XYZ file of C-alpha atoms in Angstrom:
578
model
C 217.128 25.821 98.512
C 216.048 22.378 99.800
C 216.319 19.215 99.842
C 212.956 16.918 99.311
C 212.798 14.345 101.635
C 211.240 10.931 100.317
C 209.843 8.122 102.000
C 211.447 4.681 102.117
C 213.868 2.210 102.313
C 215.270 0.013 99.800
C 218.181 -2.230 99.246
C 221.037 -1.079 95.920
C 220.092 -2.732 92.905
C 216.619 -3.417 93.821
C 213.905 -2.082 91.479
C 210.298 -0.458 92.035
C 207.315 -2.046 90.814
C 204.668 0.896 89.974
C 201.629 1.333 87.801
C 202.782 3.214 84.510
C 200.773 6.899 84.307
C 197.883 5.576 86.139
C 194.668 7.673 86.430
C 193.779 9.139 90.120
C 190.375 7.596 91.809
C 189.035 11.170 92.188
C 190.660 14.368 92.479
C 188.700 16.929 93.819
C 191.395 19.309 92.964
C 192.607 20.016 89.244
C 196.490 20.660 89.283
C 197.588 24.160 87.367
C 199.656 21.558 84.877
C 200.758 17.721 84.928
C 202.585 15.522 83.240
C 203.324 11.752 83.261
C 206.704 10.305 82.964
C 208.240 6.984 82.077
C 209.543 6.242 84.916
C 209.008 6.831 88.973
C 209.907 9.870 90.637
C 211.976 10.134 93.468
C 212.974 13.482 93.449
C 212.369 16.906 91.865
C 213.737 20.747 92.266
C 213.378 24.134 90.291
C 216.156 25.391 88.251
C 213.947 28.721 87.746
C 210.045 29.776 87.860
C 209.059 27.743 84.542
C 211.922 24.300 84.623
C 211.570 21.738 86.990
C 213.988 19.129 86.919
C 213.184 15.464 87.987
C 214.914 12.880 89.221
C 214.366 9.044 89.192
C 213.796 5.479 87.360
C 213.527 1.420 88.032
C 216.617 1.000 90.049
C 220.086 -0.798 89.175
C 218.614 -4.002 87.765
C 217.457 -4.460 84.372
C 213.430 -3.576 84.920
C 213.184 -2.205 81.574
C 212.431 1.066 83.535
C 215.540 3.375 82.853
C 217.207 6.186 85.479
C 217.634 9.153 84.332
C 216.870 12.763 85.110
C 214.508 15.223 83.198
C 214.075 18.929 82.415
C 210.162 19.765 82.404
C 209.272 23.141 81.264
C 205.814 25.118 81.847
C 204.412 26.479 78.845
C 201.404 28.112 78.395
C 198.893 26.229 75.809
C 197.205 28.205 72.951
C 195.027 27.921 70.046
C 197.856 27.681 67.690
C 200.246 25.508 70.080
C 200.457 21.077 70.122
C 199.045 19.473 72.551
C 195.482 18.983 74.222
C 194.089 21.665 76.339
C 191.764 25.255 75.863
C 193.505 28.950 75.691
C 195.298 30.010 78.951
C 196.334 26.391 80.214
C 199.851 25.555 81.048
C 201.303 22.242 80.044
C 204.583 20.136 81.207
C 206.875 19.681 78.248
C 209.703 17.521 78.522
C 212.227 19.839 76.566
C 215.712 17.590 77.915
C 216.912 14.303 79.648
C 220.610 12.267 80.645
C 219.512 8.708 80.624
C 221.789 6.974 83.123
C 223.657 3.539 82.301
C 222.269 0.282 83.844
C 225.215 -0.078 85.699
C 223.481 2.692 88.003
C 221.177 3.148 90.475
C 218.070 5.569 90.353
C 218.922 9.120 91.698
C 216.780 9.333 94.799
C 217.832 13.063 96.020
C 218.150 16.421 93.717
C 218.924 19.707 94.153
C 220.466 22.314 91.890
C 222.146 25.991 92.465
C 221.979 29.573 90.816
C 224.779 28.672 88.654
C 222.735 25.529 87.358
C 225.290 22.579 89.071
C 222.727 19.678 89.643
C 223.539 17.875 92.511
C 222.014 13.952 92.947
C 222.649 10.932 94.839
C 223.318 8.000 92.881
C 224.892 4.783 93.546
C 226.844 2.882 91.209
C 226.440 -1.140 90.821
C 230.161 -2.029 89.853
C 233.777 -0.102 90.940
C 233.951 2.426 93.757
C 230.837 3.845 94.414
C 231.142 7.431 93.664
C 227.635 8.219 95.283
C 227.783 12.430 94.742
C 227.090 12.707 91.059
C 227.280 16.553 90.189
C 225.608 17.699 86.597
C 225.352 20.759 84.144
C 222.404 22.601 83.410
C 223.168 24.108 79.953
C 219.927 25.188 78.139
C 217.764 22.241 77.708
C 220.752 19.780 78.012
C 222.052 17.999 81.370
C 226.363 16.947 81.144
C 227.870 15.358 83.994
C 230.330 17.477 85.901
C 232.278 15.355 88.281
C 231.474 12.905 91.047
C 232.718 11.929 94.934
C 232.477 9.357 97.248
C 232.252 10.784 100.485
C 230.825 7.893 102.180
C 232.303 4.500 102.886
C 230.493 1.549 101.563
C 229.459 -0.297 104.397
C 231.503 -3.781 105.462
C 229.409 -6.372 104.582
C 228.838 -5.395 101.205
C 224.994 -5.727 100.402
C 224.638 -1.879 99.806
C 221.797 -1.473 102.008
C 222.306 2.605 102.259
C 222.161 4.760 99.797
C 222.795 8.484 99.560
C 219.066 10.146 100.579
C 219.775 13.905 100.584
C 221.336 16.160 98.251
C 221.020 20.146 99.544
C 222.414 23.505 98.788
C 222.521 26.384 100.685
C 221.344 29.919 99.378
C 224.003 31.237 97.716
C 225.193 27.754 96.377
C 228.506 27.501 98.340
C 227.929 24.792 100.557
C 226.460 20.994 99.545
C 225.042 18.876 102.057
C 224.565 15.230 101.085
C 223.347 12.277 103.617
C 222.929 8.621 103.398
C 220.856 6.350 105.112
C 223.532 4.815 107.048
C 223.484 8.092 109.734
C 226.591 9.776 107.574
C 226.678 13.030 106.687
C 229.283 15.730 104.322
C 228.989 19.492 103.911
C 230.794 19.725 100.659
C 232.416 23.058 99.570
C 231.443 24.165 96.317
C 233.302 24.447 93.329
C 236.592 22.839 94.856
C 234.229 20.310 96.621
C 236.432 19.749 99.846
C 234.827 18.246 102.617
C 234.057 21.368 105.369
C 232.973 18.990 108.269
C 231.219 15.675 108.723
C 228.587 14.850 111.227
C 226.212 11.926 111.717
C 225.853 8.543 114.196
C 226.445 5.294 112.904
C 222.848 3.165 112.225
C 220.804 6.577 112.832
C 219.024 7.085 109.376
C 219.025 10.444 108.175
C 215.865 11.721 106.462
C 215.690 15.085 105.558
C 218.116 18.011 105.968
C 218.012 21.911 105.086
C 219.916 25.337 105.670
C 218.408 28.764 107.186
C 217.564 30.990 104.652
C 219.089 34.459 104.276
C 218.264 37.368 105.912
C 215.840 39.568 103.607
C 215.855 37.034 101.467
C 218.688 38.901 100.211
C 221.827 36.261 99.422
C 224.300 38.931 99.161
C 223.062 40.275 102.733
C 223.537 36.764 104.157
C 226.605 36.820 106.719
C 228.647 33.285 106.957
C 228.007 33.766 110.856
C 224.083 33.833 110.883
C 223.961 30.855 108.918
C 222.555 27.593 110.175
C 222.266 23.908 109.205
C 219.645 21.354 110.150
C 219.443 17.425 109.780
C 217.089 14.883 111.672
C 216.842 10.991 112.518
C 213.837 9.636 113.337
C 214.910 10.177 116.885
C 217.126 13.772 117.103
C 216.695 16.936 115.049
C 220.281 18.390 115.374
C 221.280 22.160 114.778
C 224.608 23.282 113.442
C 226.456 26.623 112.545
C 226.315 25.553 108.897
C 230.226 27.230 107.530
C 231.816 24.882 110.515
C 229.843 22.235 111.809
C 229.706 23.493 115.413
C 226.703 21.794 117.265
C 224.161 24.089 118.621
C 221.694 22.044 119.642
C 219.788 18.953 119.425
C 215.995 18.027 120.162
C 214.297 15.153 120.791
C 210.329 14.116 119.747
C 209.339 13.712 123.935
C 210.515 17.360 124.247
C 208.268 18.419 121.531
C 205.465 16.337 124.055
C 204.848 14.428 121.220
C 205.422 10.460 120.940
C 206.658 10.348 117.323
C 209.764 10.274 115.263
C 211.311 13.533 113.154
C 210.877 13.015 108.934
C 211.007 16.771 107.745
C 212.953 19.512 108.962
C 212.539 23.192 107.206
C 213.831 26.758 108.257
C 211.053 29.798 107.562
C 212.248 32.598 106.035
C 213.404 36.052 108.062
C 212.401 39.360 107.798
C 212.714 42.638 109.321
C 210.368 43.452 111.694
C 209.434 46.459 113.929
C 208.200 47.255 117.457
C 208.477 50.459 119.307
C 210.691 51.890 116.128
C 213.288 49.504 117.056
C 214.395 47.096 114.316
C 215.302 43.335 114.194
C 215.697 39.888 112.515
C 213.504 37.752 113.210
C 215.293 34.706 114.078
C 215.879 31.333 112.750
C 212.689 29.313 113.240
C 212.357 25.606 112.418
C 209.394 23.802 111.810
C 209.674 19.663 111.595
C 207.325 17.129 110.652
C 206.883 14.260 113.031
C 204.884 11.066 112.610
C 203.316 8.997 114.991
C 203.554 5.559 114.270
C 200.817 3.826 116.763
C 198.161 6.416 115.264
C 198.963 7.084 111.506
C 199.003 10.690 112.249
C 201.517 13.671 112.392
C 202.149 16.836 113.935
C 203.645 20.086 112.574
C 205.845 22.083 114.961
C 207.014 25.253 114.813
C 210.101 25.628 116.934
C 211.225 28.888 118.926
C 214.139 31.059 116.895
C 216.914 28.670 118.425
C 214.806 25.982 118.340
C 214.887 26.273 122.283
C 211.172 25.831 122.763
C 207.717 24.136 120.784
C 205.946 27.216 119.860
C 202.807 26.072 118.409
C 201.888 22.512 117.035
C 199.346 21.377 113.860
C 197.953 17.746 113.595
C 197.457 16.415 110.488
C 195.325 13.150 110.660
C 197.783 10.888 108.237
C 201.710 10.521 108.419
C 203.760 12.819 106.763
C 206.483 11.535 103.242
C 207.497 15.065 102.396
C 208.013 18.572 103.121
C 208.827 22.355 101.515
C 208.428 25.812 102.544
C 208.566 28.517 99.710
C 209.700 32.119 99.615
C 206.661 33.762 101.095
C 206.757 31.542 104.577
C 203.959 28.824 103.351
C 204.184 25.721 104.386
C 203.388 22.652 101.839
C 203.082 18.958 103.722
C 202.358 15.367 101.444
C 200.833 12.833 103.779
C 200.499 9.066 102.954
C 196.601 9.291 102.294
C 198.210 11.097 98.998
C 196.804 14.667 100.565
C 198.726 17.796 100.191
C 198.281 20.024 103.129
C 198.757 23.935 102.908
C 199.323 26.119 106.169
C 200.150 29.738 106.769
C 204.285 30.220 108.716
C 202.121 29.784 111.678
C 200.610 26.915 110.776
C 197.082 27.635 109.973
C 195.420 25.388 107.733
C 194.948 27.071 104.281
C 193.948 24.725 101.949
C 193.845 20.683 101.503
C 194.271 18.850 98.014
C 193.026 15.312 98.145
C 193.764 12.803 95.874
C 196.760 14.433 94.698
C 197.958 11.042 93.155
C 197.655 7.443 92.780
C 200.738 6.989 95.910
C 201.854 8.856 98.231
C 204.370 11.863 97.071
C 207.529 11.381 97.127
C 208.717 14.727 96.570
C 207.291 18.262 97.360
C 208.958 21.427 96.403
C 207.731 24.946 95.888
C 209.140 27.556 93.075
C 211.447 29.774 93.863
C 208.786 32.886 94.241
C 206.613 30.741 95.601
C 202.920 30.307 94.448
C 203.420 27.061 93.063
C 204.370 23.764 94.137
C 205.187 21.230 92.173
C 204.805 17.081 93.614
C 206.080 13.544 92.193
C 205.326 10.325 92.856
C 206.446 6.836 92.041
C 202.870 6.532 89.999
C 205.060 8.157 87.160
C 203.005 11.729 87.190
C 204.357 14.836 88.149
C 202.099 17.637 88.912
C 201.979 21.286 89.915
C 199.619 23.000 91.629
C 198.521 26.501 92.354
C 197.581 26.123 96.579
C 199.434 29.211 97.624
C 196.146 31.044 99.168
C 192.696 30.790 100.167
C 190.848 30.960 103.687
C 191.935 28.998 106.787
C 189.975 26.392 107.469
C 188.549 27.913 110.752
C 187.159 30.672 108.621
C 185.559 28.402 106.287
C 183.538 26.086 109.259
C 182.458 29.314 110.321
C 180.744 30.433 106.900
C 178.814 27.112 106.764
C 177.434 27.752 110.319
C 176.295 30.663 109.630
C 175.099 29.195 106.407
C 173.294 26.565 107.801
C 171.686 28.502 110.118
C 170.392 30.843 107.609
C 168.956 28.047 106.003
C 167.515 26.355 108.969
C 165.858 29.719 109.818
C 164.180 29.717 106.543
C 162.795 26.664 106.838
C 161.248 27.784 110.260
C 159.659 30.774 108.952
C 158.236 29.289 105.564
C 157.127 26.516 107.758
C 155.424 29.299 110.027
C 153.751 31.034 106.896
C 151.937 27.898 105.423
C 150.649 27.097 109.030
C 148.967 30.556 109.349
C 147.729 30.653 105.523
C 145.749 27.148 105.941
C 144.957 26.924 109.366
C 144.110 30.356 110.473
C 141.990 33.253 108.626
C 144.709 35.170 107.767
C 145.412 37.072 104.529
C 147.998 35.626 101.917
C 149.141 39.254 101.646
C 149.167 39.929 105.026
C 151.070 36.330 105.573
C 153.215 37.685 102.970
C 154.027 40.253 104.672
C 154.640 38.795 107.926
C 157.147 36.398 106.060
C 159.499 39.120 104.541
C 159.521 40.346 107.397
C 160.537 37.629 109.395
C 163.488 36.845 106.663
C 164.378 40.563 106.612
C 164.931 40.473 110.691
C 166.475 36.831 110.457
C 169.116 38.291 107.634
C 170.337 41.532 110.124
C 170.663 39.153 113.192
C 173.042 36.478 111.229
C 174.555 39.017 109.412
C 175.071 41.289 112.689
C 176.244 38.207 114.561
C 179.174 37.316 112.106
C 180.202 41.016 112.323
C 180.335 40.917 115.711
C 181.999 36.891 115.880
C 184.770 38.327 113.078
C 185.115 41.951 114.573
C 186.262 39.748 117.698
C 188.846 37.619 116.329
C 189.649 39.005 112.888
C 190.308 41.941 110.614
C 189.688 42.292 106.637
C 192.987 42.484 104.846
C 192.476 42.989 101.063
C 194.592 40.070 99.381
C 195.267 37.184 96.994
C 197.835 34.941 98.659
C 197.306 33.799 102.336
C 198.728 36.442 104.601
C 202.077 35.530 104.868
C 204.159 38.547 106.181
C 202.586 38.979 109.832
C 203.437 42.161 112.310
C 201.999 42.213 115.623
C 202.782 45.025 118.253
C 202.533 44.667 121.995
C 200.745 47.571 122.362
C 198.148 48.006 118.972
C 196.828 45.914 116.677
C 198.495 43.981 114.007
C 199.632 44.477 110.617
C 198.985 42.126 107.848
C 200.580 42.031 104.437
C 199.113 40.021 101.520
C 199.222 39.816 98.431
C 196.610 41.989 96.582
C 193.302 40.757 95.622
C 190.703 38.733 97.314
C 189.634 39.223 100.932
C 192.072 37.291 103.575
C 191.046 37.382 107.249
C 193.403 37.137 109.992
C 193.408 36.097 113.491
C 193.741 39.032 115.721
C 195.403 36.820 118.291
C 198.821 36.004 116.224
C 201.488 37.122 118.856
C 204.495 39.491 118.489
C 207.458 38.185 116.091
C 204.948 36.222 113.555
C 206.726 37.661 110.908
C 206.990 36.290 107.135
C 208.476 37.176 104.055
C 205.963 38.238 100.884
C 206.786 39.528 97.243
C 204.260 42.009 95.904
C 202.843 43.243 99.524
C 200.317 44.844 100.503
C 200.010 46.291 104.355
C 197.692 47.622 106.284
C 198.208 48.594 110.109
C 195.857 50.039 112.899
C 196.847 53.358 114.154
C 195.122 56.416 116.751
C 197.851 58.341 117.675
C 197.589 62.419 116.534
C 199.247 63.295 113.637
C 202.272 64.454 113.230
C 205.125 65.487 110.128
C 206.914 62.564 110.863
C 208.403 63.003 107.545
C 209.929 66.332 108.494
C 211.397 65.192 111.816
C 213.218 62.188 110.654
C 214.305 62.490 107.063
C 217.493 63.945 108.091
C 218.030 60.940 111.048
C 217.115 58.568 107.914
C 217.840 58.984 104.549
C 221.326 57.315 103.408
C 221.190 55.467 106.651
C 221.573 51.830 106.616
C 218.999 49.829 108.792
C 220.598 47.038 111.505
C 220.238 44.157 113.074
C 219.778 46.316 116.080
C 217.799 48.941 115.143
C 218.631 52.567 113.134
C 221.962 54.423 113.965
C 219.987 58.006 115.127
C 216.991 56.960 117.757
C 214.074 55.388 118.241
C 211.575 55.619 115.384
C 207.456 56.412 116.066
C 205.543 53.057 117.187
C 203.443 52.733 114.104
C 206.719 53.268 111.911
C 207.246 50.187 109.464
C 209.482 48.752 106.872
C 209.234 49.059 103.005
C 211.289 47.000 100.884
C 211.972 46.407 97.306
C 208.768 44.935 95.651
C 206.355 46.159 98.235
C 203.501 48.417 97.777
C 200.987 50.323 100.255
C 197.536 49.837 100.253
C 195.171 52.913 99.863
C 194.054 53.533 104.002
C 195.877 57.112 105.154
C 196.731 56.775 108.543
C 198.515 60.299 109.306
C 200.685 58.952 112.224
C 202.113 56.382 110.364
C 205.570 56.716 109.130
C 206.342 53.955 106.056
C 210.799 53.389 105.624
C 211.057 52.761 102.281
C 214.866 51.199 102.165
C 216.661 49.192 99.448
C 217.874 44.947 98.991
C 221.083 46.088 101.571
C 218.785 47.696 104.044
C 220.012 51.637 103.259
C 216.941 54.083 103.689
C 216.064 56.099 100.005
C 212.804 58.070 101.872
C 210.271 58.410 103.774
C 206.041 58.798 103.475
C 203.638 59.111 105.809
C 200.339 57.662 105.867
């Protein structure tokens, strides 16, 4: 899981002044379900696929506003069922709350584990400030579970900092919390000892996150391959999360990029092959920076390591928050209260505009992915349904072609009327002469975008934005998306873009002669168990890929193809070909 990073800095005890449920200017994009709230929210995480929790409220002093946290659940609306809305919509219903006392500040971090343990950030007014606040999801109800201080409050007493991020890792054993005086705790859980400290005095910490597991398996994931991220507005450091050890840090000029670090994410790992070998892909980061002279931000994707800038994305507005969900997408919130989609390798998918009245505040996808829900401090919650859709390349180049259809039209009506009242022509024979002239301008666009696509892309059939990407160095590419609409892909994505997907569907391009590959490598195979460096017995066929639990082939036959169908620990059940 992780943490969502929010925007701002204010002083303990201070409140927010916000407009209560106000109404959007325009939205060009209708959310799958909202909700408004009573209060403005600073912070928001799924407990499962249908609750969202949220996190927030008017501060320490007496605005009228209270802090609390709520449980939100999506339920479908029908004809028999309360509320507004036709057959098939989904509503938020607030189904639970823990109103906090006015002696406390407003949570401003959230995250919460398999075993429902809410974690939060909240500071208290009066006493020792026991900032860690740990909760108790039990059905619709929240009950507070314990609570730490694991940072000292700072000497001169005005409680400037507060704590900003509240994380767990995948399996729910480790808690990272930071504040915004540069401190940071990895907290064990349930004893909740302190496993190591990091952090520099004065350097704010905004946003923080562990590596996900491998497979997306949490059983699979070993203590050893497990890393933690953090970043200041200056450093994005990189730690072996179970004990602290510092791998690396990097700096905005070595991304060539004069900004400052506010999001840091890991993208998920997979198995991929190449030349029947198999791997893992590595740990890769991506980071949001902002520019502050321009307004605008870049998106970088970091080499596994984080050794190198991969590729970059510019958004044109500053960056609040940041998620990635299950499936490698990438969801961004800028300040012009846009919500930017991109693929793992950050091609644009899809924009919402006007996603509220301010900026978000909070952005995090559902566990399998899909959705992603966003808060704001203009009291409305909402989630949307992005996960998908064209890039944005592919879209420019459908209104070209478009507009040049159109254009030609034009030219050839244009042409038509001239001859019928100027020259002694027939109208049938003009006629003629005109569907002809549309017939011949239809093949050459329509040959000239096969050609353009048959260049750079190749049809995948699916619903979700290709996610899971395999490239070999020798052929082609394989694709997997979820099923449904069309999807084209890039034929240039390079070896290693690799992304996790539930529900797959692959397709690969093959032209080597057949062969039973089935026959010659069940008994190397089956009961095997697949590594990190490939399969105990040999080298498998080039073509050879990966099946695992959830996936399903598409309908193409290529003979020379041999498909490892293993289960969630990586063991090999059997084999098909094609």
């Amino acid at each position: 899981m992780t943490a969502a990073c929010i925007s701002g800095r204010r002083r303990r005890g201070q409140h927010f002044a916000y407009t209560n449920n106000p109404k959007p200017k325009m939205s060009p994009s209708t959310p799958y379900a909202e909700s408004s709230t009573a209060f403005p929210i600073f912070a928001l995480a799924w407990s499962s696929n249908t609750t969202l929790l949220l996190a927030g409220g008017g501060g320490a002093s007496r605005s009228g506003v209270a802090n609390r946290l709520d449980i939100r659940e999506l339920k479908p609306l029908t004809k028999e069922g309360e509320g507004k809305g036709a057959e098939g919509e989904v509503r938020l219903e607030s189904v639970g709350e823990y109103v906090l006392s006015r002696e406390e500040d407003a949570p401003m971090c959230l995250d919460v584990n398999d075993e429902g343990v809410i974690a939060t950030g909240i500071n208290a007014k009066n006493g020792p400030n026991e900032h860690l606040r740990l909760f108790k999801l039990k059905a619709n109800t929240i009950e507070e579970d314990g609570r730490k201080q694991l940072f000292k409050a700072p000497e001169n007493g005005d409680g400037d900092d507060y704590q900003r991020v509240a994380v767990y890792n995948a399996s729910g054993s480790l808690l990272a919390s930071a504040s915004t005086d540069g401190s940071l705790a990895v907290v064990n859980i349930p004893d909740r000892s302190v496993a190591w400290t990091s952090g520099e005095p004065g350097q704010e910490i905004y946003d923080a996150a562990f590596s996900w597991p491998e497979a997306n398996e949490k059983e699979s994931h070993t203590a050893a391959a497990e890393l933690f991220a953090y970043v200041t507005p200056s450093t994005l450091y990189l730690h072996n999360a179970p004990d602290g050890k510092l791998i690396r840090t990097i700096s905005p000029s070595s991304s060539s990029k004069p900004a400052q670090f506010r999001c840091v994410r890991f993208l998920p790992r997979r198995r991929l092959l190449s030349g029947g070998k198999v791997a893992m892909t590595g740990a890769v980061m991506v980071a949001a920076l902002n520019s502050k002279p321009s307004g605008s931000a870049w998106i970088v994707r970091y080499t596994p390591g984080g050794a190198g800038v991969e590729r970059t994305q510019k958004l044109r507005s500053s960056v609040t928050c940041m998620d990635v969900a299950s499936t490698g997408t990438i969801a961004v919130a800028c300040a012009n209260l846009s919500i930017h989609v991109l693929s793992p390798t950050l091609v644009p998918l899809r924009r919402v505009q006007q996603a509220h009245s301010f900026p978000a505040t909070c952005l995090r996808w559902r566990p399998e992915g899909g959705l992603v829900a966003s808060g704001s401090v203009d009291a409305r919650v909402r989630v949307w349904e992005v996960e998908g859709g064209r890039s944005s390349a592919m879209t420019v180049l459908v209104a070209v072609l478009v507009l040049v259809v159109l254009v030609l039209v034009v030219v050839v009506v244009g042409m038509w009327w001239f001859l019928v009242k100027t020259e002694p022509v027939a109208p049938a024979a003009a006629s003629r002469s005109l569907l002809l002239a549309l017939a011949a301008t239809s093949a050459g666009v329509v040959i000239a975008y096969v050609l353009l696509a048959s260049k750079k892309s190749t049809d995948v059939k699916g619903r979700d934005s290709c996610a899971n990407v395999m490239a070999t160095p020798e052929r082609g590419i394989a694709v997997a998306c979820a099923g449904g609409r069309g999807v084209r892909v890039p034929a240039c994505l390079r070896y290693g873009d690799v992304m996790p997907s539930k529900d797959t569907t692959t397709t690969t391009m093959s032209n080597k002669p057949p062969t039973n590959l089935i026959q010659d490598w069940s008994s190397k195979l089956i009961g095997k168990k697949i590594t990190d460096s490939g399969f105990p017995k040999g080298d498998l066929p080039q073509k050879s890929r990966v099946v695992e639990p959830g996936s399903f082939l598409t309908r193409d036959f290529h003979e020379d193809r041999l498909n490892v169908h293993v289960d969630g620990s990586g063991k090999v059940t059997h084999l098909t070909q094609g």
